[in-house]
Amino acid sequence: MKNGLEDYYVIRGNKKMRFGYTTGSCAAAACKGAAEILLGGVMQKAVTLMTPKGILLTLELKDIRIEEDRVTCAIQKDAGDDPDTTNGILVYATVQKTKEPGIILDGGVGVGRVTKAGLSQKIGEAAINPVPKAMILREATEIAEKYDYEGGLKIIISVPEGVEIAKKTFNPRLGIVGGISILGTSGIVEPMSEAALVQSINVEMKQHFSQGEEYLLVTPGNYGADYLREHMDLPYEKNIKCSNYVGETIDMAIDMGVKGILFIAHIGKFVKVAAGIMNTHSHSADARMEVLASNAIRAGASLECAKEILNASTTDEAIDILEKYQILQKTMKEILDRIQFYLNHRSYEQILLGAVIFNNTYGYLGQTADAEKLIKLINAQNDEAQLQ
């Protein structure tokens, strides 16, 4: 069955990558199908769904279960060529008649519950985001009006595989327990969407800020998080992962009213920031060896040392070369000064920014000028929060 996305794709790395559809679209389409069968009394094999992006989907109904006053059916998620942990799962909607007028929407098995403030939903509510919620309610309302149904409806969205899948997502960090979130602002999944990744960082940052954290602890990835946990006297559970999006993280923090950010980062990522590169993904820019070599020369390195660095395969290898030439400390001072400069340049010095830099061989390599102040502020903030 054609789903309406056959002509939608993006080109990434010379490869054509298919669009998909969100869990929000799955939930809305499943709701529409169940409501049609329940209120119309006619079996449906598929439904059409207009997404907020303006793309009309045709989706096959699966696992249809008909009871006296309720119908359950599912839509299978297709994330296209996006590396999505929810790809292929079944998203169910159960639509039940009720005596009380109005429509009640809630989450069932595998849909998370919100336990912390700062998200779109209130504490205790199902993690069904605003746009999917509006889509589900719209479909239910339109079907009720189509069949002149004047009673009430209770809609339960469930994702049986959601309990396990949620463990691989941001949800536990966000205080969403027991399952996944029903997501999607456009109803459509665009492969490897940077916008979606940045939005997930924004959601996590907003939650931390809403809980009174004005000074944030940020790690680009797992190396930074592991180093923070094992080697630093800072509240590990407060850290936010920013992936490669250093610049966007700073921009969002300023817009939110955050007062400061301390980055805990591996030299392999953050050496790029010393050249003003604010997206540290290798596809955006590399320049690691060039930055190390040029700063080694600033620190007094010989031409021979600089050439060895430029020929190095990894930053860990380059750090070994700097140590061999006994110029590691001076080079790191140059790099850290430039990291501080470019962090401040990105923010126009509107917030306090700093970084602690390490590598896997030597551990701690140094920190920027404002890092110590941020360490004290984050610890003080954490101490105050524990007293409340």
Tab-separated table of C-alpha atoms in Angstrom:
chain	number	residue	atom	x	y	z
A	1	MET	CA	0.000	0.000	0.000
A	2	LYS	CA	1.297	3.455	-0.917
A	3	ASN	CA	1.367	5.741	2.129
A	4	GLY	CA	1.727	9.103	0.396
A	5	LEU	CA	5.439	9.611	1.122
A	6	GLU	CA	6.805	7.932	-1.995
A	7	ASP	CA	7.913	11.242	-3.537
A	8	TYR	CA	9.350	12.731	-0.331
A	9	TYR	CA	13.039	12.315	0.429
A	10	VAL	CA	16.253	14.202	1.186
A	11	ILE	CA	19.748	13.663	-0.182
A	12	ARG	CA	22.376	13.085	2.522
A	13	GLY	CA	25.852	11.860	1.721
A	14	ASN	CA	24.868	11.200	-1.924
A	15	LYS	CA	22.104	8.879	-0.739
A	16	LYS	CA	18.363	9.314	-1.213
A	17	MET	CA	16.706	8.968	2.212
A	18	ARG	CA	12.967	8.378	2.653
A	19	PHE	CA	10.635	10.424	4.828
A	20	GLY	CA	8.562	8.668	7.502
A	21	TYR	CA	5.763	9.557	9.899
A	22	THR	CA	5.726	10.236	13.634
A	23	THR	CA	4.235	8.391	16.591
A	24	GLY	CA	1.800	11.318	16.756
A	25	SER	CA	0.555	10.541	13.248
A	26	CYS	CA	0.300	6.855	14.164
A	27	ALA	CA	-1.804	7.639	17.240
A	28	ALA	CA	-4.102	10.037	15.359
A	29	ALA	CA	-4.622	7.607	12.474
A	30	ALA	CA	-5.261	4.682	14.838
A	31	CYS	CA	-7.793	6.825	16.700
A	32	LYS	CA	-9.512	7.784	13.451
A	33	GLY	CA	-9.730	4.149	12.351
A	34	ALA	CA	-11.081	2.932	15.699
A	35	ALA	CA	-13.632	5.757	15.863
A	36	GLU	CA	-14.804	5.059	12.281
A	37	ILE	CA	-15.389	1.382	13.032
A	38	LEU	CA	-16.991	2.082	16.426
A	39	LEU	CA	-19.334	4.887	15.389
A	40	GLY	CA	-19.837	4.060	11.702
A	41	GLY	CA	-20.200	0.319	12.132
A	42	VAL	CA	-18.245	-0.402	8.961
A	43	MET	CA	-14.938	-2.270	8.871
A	44	GLN	CA	-12.007	-0.152	7.693
A	45	LYS	CA	-8.710	-1.473	6.328
A	46	ALA	CA	-6.938	1.873	6.071
A	47	VAL	CA	-7.403	5.548	6.911
A	48	THR	CA	-6.225	8.824	5.446
A	49	LEU	CA	-4.662	11.455	7.687
A	50	MET	CA	-3.758	15.044	6.846
A	51	THR	CA	-0.568	15.941	8.730
A	52	PRO	CA	0.315	19.423	10.004
A	53	LYS	CA	3.047	19.500	7.324
A	54	GLY	CA	0.326	19.300	4.666
A	55	ILE	CA	1.168	15.777	3.496
A	56	LEU	CA	-1.777	13.383	3.211
A	57	LEU	CA	-0.956	9.921	4.563
A	58	THR	CA	-2.763	6.658	3.814
A	59	LEU	CA	-2.063	4.194	6.621
A	60	GLU	CA	-3.058	0.569	7.045
A	61	LEU	CA	-4.949	-0.433	10.188
A	62	LYS	CA	-3.537	-3.421	12.041
A	63	ASP	CA	-4.648	-5.714	14.886
A	64	ILE	CA	-8.282	-4.550	14.860
A	65	ARG	CA	-10.277	-5.643	17.915
A	66	ILE	CA	-14.009	-4.966	18.069
A	67	GLU	CA	-15.952	-5.151	21.333
A	68	GLU	CA	-19.473	-4.049	22.303
A	69	ASP	CA	-18.722	-0.429	23.167
A	70	ARG	CA	-15.128	-0.017	22.052
A	71	VAL	CA	-12.715	-0.645	19.202
A	72	THR	CA	-8.933	-0.948	19.275
A	73	CYS	CA	-6.596	-0.819	16.309
A	74	ALA	CA	-2.974	0.007	15.560
A	75	ILE	CA	-0.761	1.759	13.053
A	76	GLN	CA	2.787	0.564	12.431
A	77	LYS	CA	5.397	3.314	12.737
A	78	ASP	CA	7.581	3.907	9.691
A	79	ALA	CA	10.444	6.311	10.372
A	80	GLY	CA	11.598	6.206	6.747
A	81	ASP	CA	15.403	6.192	6.686
A	82	ASP	CA	15.750	8.027	9.989
A	83	PRO	CA	17.620	6.026	12.695
A	84	ASP	CA	14.634	6.038	15.035
A	85	THR	CA	14.293	3.618	17.968
A	86	THR	CA	10.503	3.534	17.476
A	87	ASN	CA	10.662	2.380	13.853
A	88	GLY	CA	8.376	-0.595	13.188
A	89	ILE	CA	6.481	-0.518	16.493
A	90	LEU	CA	2.684	-0.641	16.735
A	91	VAL	CA	0.923	2.396	18.169
A	92	TYR	CA	-2.576	1.520	19.405
A	93	ALA	CA	-5.704	3.581	19.993
A	94	THR	CA	-8.698	2.290	21.911
A	95	VAL	CA	-11.848	4.366	21.427
A	96	GLN	CA	-14.692	3.693	23.842
A	97	LYS	CA	-18.203	5.144	24.140
A	98	THR	CA	-19.015	6.894	27.422
A	99	LYS	CA	-22.223	8.309	28.857
A	100	GLU	CA	-20.614	11.594	29.852
A	101	PRO	CA	-20.299	14.016	26.909
A	102	GLY	CA	-16.885	15.201	25.779
A	103	ILE	CA	-13.659	13.481	24.796
A	104	ILE	CA	-11.120	12.150	27.291
A	105	LEU	CA	-7.604	11.346	26.054
A	106	ASP	CA	-5.046	9.414	28.097
A	107	GLY	CA	-2.063	7.134	27.740
A	108	GLY	CA	-2.014	3.400	28.385
A	109	VAL	CA	0.741	0.788	28.494
A	110	GLY	CA	4.024	2.000	27.029
A	111	VAL	CA	3.125	5.694	26.971
A	112	GLY	CA	5.184	7.580	29.551
A	113	ARG	CA	3.921	9.588	32.521
A	114	VAL	CA	5.339	12.988	33.383
A	115	THR	CA	6.883	13.179	36.877
A	116	LYS	CA	8.811	16.472	36.669
A	117	ALA	CA	7.862	20.050	35.863
A	118	GLY	CA	9.076	21.895	32.786
A	119	LEU	CA	7.469	19.848	30.014
A	120	SER	CA	4.422	20.564	27.852
A	121	GLN	CA	2.293	18.296	30.031
A	122	LYS	CA	1.519	18.653	33.720
A	123	ILE	CA	2.915	16.239	36.287
A	124	GLY	CA	0.893	13.009	36.206
A	125	GLU	CA	-0.293	13.435	32.624
A	126	ALA	CA	0.500	11.095	29.771
A	127	ALA	CA	3.451	12.150	27.626
A	128	ILE	CA	1.383	13.005	24.570
A	129	ASN	CA	2.786	16.223	23.133
A	130	PRO	CA	0.532	19.171	22.193
A	131	VAL	CA	0.482	18.713	18.394
A	132	PRO	CA	-0.250	14.939	18.468
A	133	LYS	CA	-2.872	15.584	21.156
A	134	ALA	CA	-4.588	18.151	18.932
A	135	MET	CA	-4.398	15.748	15.951
A	136	ILE	CA	-5.985	12.892	17.936
A	137	LEU	CA	-8.775	15.068	19.334
A	138	ARG	CA	-9.457	16.579	15.909
A	139	GLU	CA	-9.886	13.153	14.282
A	140	ALA	CA	-12.158	11.904	17.076
A	141	THR	CA	-14.299	15.060	16.934
A	142	GLU	CA	-14.664	14.917	13.150
A	143	ILE	CA	-15.733	11.252	13.190
A	144	ALA	CA	-18.258	11.915	15.996
A	145	GLU	CA	-19.742	14.805	13.991
A	146	LYS	CA	-19.760	12.699	10.803
A	147	TYR	CA	-22.033	10.115	12.455
A	148	ASP	CA	-24.023	12.620	14.580
A	149	TYR	CA	-22.777	10.911	17.736
A	150	GLU	CA	-23.698	12.976	20.818
A	151	GLY	CA	-22.256	10.782	23.581
A	152	GLY	CA	-18.757	10.904	24.991
A	153	LEU	CA	-15.564	9.162	23.954
A	154	LYS	CA	-12.596	7.887	25.924
A	155	ILE	CA	-9.395	7.451	23.920
A	156	ILE	CA	-6.424	5.482	25.238
A	157	ILE	CA	-3.150	5.516	23.303
A	158	SER	CA	-0.819	2.616	24.060
A	159	VAL	CA	2.495	1.298	22.763
A	160	PRO	CA	3.220	-2.210	24.105
A	161	GLU	CA	6.921	-2.006	23.149
A	162	GLY	CA	7.237	1.490	24.601
A	163	VAL	CA	8.344	0.415	28.078
A	164	GLU	CA	11.580	-1.108	26.779
A	165	ILE	CA	12.182	1.439	24.012
A	166	ALA	CA	11.907	4.337	26.477
A	167	LYS	CA	15.086	3.163	28.203
A	168	LYS	CA	17.015	4.076	25.016
A	169	THR	CA	15.557	7.604	24.832
A	170	PHE	CA	15.889	10.911	26.701
A	171	ASN	CA	12.681	10.164	28.637
A	172	PRO	CA	14.221	8.855	31.886
A	173	ARG	CA	16.420	11.985	32.017
A	174	LEU	CA	13.348	14.168	31.503
A	175	GLY	CA	11.372	12.490	34.290
A	176	ILE	CA	9.025	10.653	31.913
A	177	VAL	CA	8.541	7.148	33.298
A	178	GLY	CA	6.989	3.946	32.025
A	179	GLY	CA	7.166	4.498	28.306
A	180	ILE	CA	7.840	6.667	25.278
A	181	SER	CA	6.408	10.052	24.380
A	182	ILE	CA	3.911	10.500	21.549
A	183	LEU	CA	5.776	13.065	19.484
A	184	GLY	CA	5.799	15.113	16.317
A	185	THR	CA	5.212	18.746	15.426
A	186	SER	CA	4.766	18.196	11.681
A	187	GLY	CA	3.499	14.607	11.692
A	188	ILE	CA	6.373	13.713	9.368
A	189	VAL	CA	9.850	12.351	10.125
A	190	GLU	CA	12.645	13.863	8.037
A	191	PRO	CA	15.726	11.625	7.978
A	192	MET	CA	18.477	12.602	10.423
A	193	SER	CA	16.835	15.932	11.118
A	194	GLU	CA	19.210	18.265	12.944
A	195	ALA	CA	16.222	20.357	13.930
A	196	ALA	CA	14.753	17.407	15.843
A	197	LEU	CA	18.014	16.800	17.707
A	198	VAL	CA	18.378	20.463	18.638
A	199	GLN	CA	14.745	20.529	19.771
A	200	SER	CA	15.352	17.566	22.090
A	201	ILE	CA	18.277	19.460	23.663
A	202	ASN	CA	16.022	22.492	24.051
A	203	VAL	CA	13.355	20.422	25.832
A	204	GLU	CA	15.866	18.982	28.300
A	205	MET	CA	17.475	22.367	28.931
A	206	LYS	CA	14.092	23.997	29.488
A	207	GLN	CA	13.215	21.387	32.079
A	208	HIS	CA	16.452	21.898	34.022
A	209	PHE	CA	15.979	25.668	33.898
A	210	SER	CA	12.360	25.420	35.078
A	211	GLN	CA	13.608	23.512	38.126
A	212	GLY	CA	15.774	26.458	39.145
A	213	GLU	CA	19.037	25.507	37.449
A	214	GLU	CA	20.372	28.834	36.170
A	215	TYR	CA	23.883	27.422	35.688
A	216	LEU	CA	23.940	24.349	33.468
A	217	LEU	CA	26.335	21.432	33.241
A	218	VAL	CA	26.680	20.269	29.632
A	219	THR	CA	28.547	17.326	28.075
A	220	PRO	CA	28.787	16.859	24.305
A	221	GLY	CA	28.628	13.062	24.534
A	222	ASN	CA	29.294	9.879	26.461
A	223	TYR	CA	33.017	10.559	26.952
A	224	GLY	CA	32.228	13.839	28.673
A	225	ALA	CA	29.480	12.293	30.776
A	226	ASP	CA	31.759	9.430	31.859
A	227	TYR	CA	34.587	11.815	32.771
A	228	LEU	CA	32.180	13.993	34.743
A	229	ARG	CA	30.869	11.013	36.702
A	230	GLU	CA	34.243	9.445	37.428
A	231	HIS	CA	36.581	12.407	37.924
A	232	MET	CA	34.693	15.568	38.881
A	233	ASP	CA	33.024	16.704	42.066
A	234	LEU	CA	29.929	18.007	40.294
A	235	PRO	CA	26.292	16.746	40.231
A	236	TYR	CA	26.484	14.177	37.427
A	237	GLU	CA	22.698	13.700	37.361
A	238	LYS	CA	22.286	17.341	36.313
A	239	ASN	CA	24.275	17.064	33.083
A	240	ILE	CA	22.673	17.771	29.714
A	241	LYS	CA	24.058	16.275	26.496
A	242	CYS	CA	24.423	18.737	23.639
A	243	SER	CA	25.874	16.348	21.030
A	244	ASN	CA	27.688	18.430	18.389
A	245	TYR	CA	25.505	21.515	18.817
A	246	VAL	CA	27.675	23.776	20.950
A	247	GLY	CA	26.565	26.990	19.270
A	248	GLU	CA	22.863	26.156	19.289
A	249	THR	CA	23.085	25.166	22.956
A	250	ILE	CA	24.562	28.554	23.824
A	251	ASP	CA	21.953	30.377	21.696
A	252	MET	CA	19.038	28.519	23.313
A	253	ALA	CA	20.440	29.097	26.809
A	254	ILE	CA	20.645	32.847	26.228
A	255	ASP	CA	17.113	32.939	24.857
A	256	MET	CA	15.879	30.990	27.894
A	257	GLY	CA	17.532	33.262	30.445
A	258	VAL	CA	20.225	30.808	31.608
A	259	LYS	CA	23.084	32.546	33.432
A	260	GLY	CA	25.926	30.180	32.620
A	261	ILE	CA	27.098	26.905	31.059
A	262	LEU	CA	30.067	24.715	31.955
A	263	PHE	CA	31.055	22.261	29.213
A	264	ILE	CA	32.887	19.055	30.177
A	265	ALA	CA	34.373	17.875	26.900
A	266	HIS	CA	36.920	15.584	25.254
A	267	ILE	CA	39.675	17.421	23.392
A	268	GLY	CA	38.657	15.650	20.173
A	269	LYS	CA	35.369	17.555	20.112
A	270	PHE	CA	36.222	20.820	21.775
A	271	VAL	CA	39.550	21.590	20.118
A	272	LYS	CA	37.403	22.684	17.167
A	273	VAL	CA	35.788	25.379	19.316
A	274	ALA	CA	39.271	26.940	19.610
A	275	ALA	CA	38.884	27.803	15.918
A	276	GLY	CA	35.337	29.142	16.323
A	277	ILE	CA	33.738	25.935	14.990
A	278	MET	CA	30.453	25.653	16.882
A	279	ASN	CA	29.102	22.481	15.261
A	280	THR	CA	31.688	19.839	16.121
A	281	HIS	CA	30.423	17.121	13.763
A	282	SER	CA	33.161	15.985	11.383
A	283	HIS	CA	30.776	16.505	8.449
A	284	SER	CA	30.576	20.215	9.294
A	285	ALA	CA	34.272	20.808	9.909
A	286	ASP	CA	37.310	18.983	11.185
A	287	ALA	CA	40.520	21.077	11.537
A	288	ARG	CA	41.511	19.269	14.770
A	289	MET	CA	45.138	18.765	13.785
A	290	GLU	CA	45.401	22.206	12.205
A	291	VAL	CA	44.143	23.832	15.423
A	292	LEU	CA	46.509	21.749	17.568
A	293	ALA	CA	49.481	22.405	15.283
A	294	SER	CA	48.915	26.153	14.979
A	295	ASN	CA	48.534	26.551	18.721
A	296	ALA	CA	51.624	24.421	19.319
A	297	ILE	CA	53.547	26.861	17.102
A	298	ARG	CA	52.129	29.760	19.130
A	299	ALA	CA	53.445	27.965	22.222
A	300	GLY	CA	56.931	27.653	20.687
A	301	ALA	CA	56.836	24.249	18.978
A	302	SER	CA	59.301	23.391	16.248
A	303	LEU	CA	58.323	22.886	12.620
A	304	GLU	CA	59.096	19.179	13.036
A	305	CYS	CA	56.637	18.939	15.971
A	306	ALA	CA	53.932	20.761	14.023
A	307	LYS	CA	54.350	18.417	11.034
A	308	GLU	CA	54.043	15.347	13.269
A	309	ILE	CA	50.822	16.730	14.718
A	310	LEU	CA	49.413	17.420	11.251
A	311	ASN	CA	50.142	13.817	10.285
A	312	ALA	CA	48.489	12.386	13.424
A	313	SER	CA	45.308	10.349	13.002
A	314	THR	CA	43.688	11.200	16.345
A	315	THR	CA	43.835	13.957	18.917
A	316	ASP	CA	45.069	11.399	21.467
A	317	GLU	CA	48.051	10.708	19.192
A	318	ALA	CA	48.613	14.453	18.771
A	319	ILE	CA	48.555	14.945	22.548
A	320	ASP	CA	51.249	12.245	22.854
A	321	ILE	CA	53.364	14.166	20.339
A	322	LEU	CA	52.966	17.399	22.321
A	323	GLU	CA	53.993	15.588	25.483
A	324	LYS	CA	57.010	14.056	23.694
A	325	TYR	CA	58.172	17.547	22.717
A	326	GLN	CA	57.444	18.791	26.274
A	327	ILE	CA	55.065	21.473	25.058
A	328	LEU	CA	51.667	20.015	25.983
A	329	GLN	CA	50.921	22.368	28.862
A	330	LYS	CA	51.828	25.538	26.945
A	331	THR	CA	49.821	24.392	23.907
A	332	MET	CA	46.780	23.625	26.027
A	333	LYS	CA	47.010	27.126	27.542
A	334	GLU	CA	46.826	28.597	24.030
A	335	ILE	CA	43.904	26.334	23.065
A	336	LEU	CA	41.952	26.995	26.260
A	337	ASP	CA	42.367	30.763	25.859
A	338	ARG	CA	40.897	30.514	22.370
A	339	ILE	CA	38.059	28.236	23.465
A	340	GLN	CA	37.133	30.849	26.079
A	341	PHE	CA	37.376	33.619	23.466
A	342	TYR	CA	35.084	31.875	20.969
A	343	LEU	CA	32.557	30.808	23.601
A	344	ASN	CA	32.317	34.440	24.697
A	345	HIS	CA	32.192	35.573	21.079
A	346	ARG	CA	29.248	33.273	20.354
A	347	SER	CA	27.316	34.602	23.349
A	348	TYR	CA	28.443	38.223	22.993
A	349	GLU	CA	29.375	37.767	26.669
A	350	GLN	CA	25.709	37.702	27.675
A	351	ILE	CA	26.215	34.637	29.900
A	352	LEU	CA	29.108	33.032	31.758
A	353	LEU	CA	30.713	30.225	29.740
A	354	GLY	CA	33.563	27.849	30.409
A	355	ALA	CA	34.980	24.421	29.620
A	356	VAL	CA	36.949	21.637	31.260
A	357	ILE	CA	38.943	19.626	28.700
A	358	PHE	CA	40.343	16.082	28.999
A	359	ASN	CA	41.468	13.134	26.925
A	360	ASN	CA	41.395	9.396	27.493
A	361	THR	CA	45.146	8.988	28.073
A	362	TYR	CA	46.126	11.921	30.289
A	363	GLY	CA	42.741	12.732	31.790
A	364	TYR	CA	42.509	16.403	32.800
A	365	LEU	CA	44.178	18.704	30.256
A	366	GLY	CA	43.010	22.049	31.580
A	367	GLN	CA	40.113	24.455	31.882
A	368	THR	CA	39.195	27.882	30.563
A	369	ALA	CA	39.431	31.076	32.584
A	370	ASP	CA	35.811	31.107	33.745
A	371	ALA	CA	35.487	27.365	34.440
A	372	GLU	CA	36.409	27.530	38.146
A	373	LYS	CA	33.798	30.192	38.812
A	374	LEU	CA	31.164	28.067	37.068
A	375	ILE	CA	32.168	24.961	39.064
A	376	LYS	CA	31.584	26.878	42.305
A	377	LEU	CA	28.269	28.318	41.105
A	378	ILE	CA	26.941	24.924	39.966
A	379	ASN	CA	27.905	23.256	43.249
A	380	ALA	CA	26.359	26.102	45.271
A	381	GLN	CA	23.189	25.858	43.179
A	382	ASN	CA	23.049	22.104	43.789
A	383	ASP	CA	23.633	22.497	47.545
A	384	GLU	CA	20.802	25.042	47.731
A	385	ALA	CA	18.444	22.750	45.805
A	386	GLN	CA	19.136	19.863	48.214
A	387	LEU	CA	18.249	22.042	51.209
A	388	GLN	CA	14.842	22.923	49.767
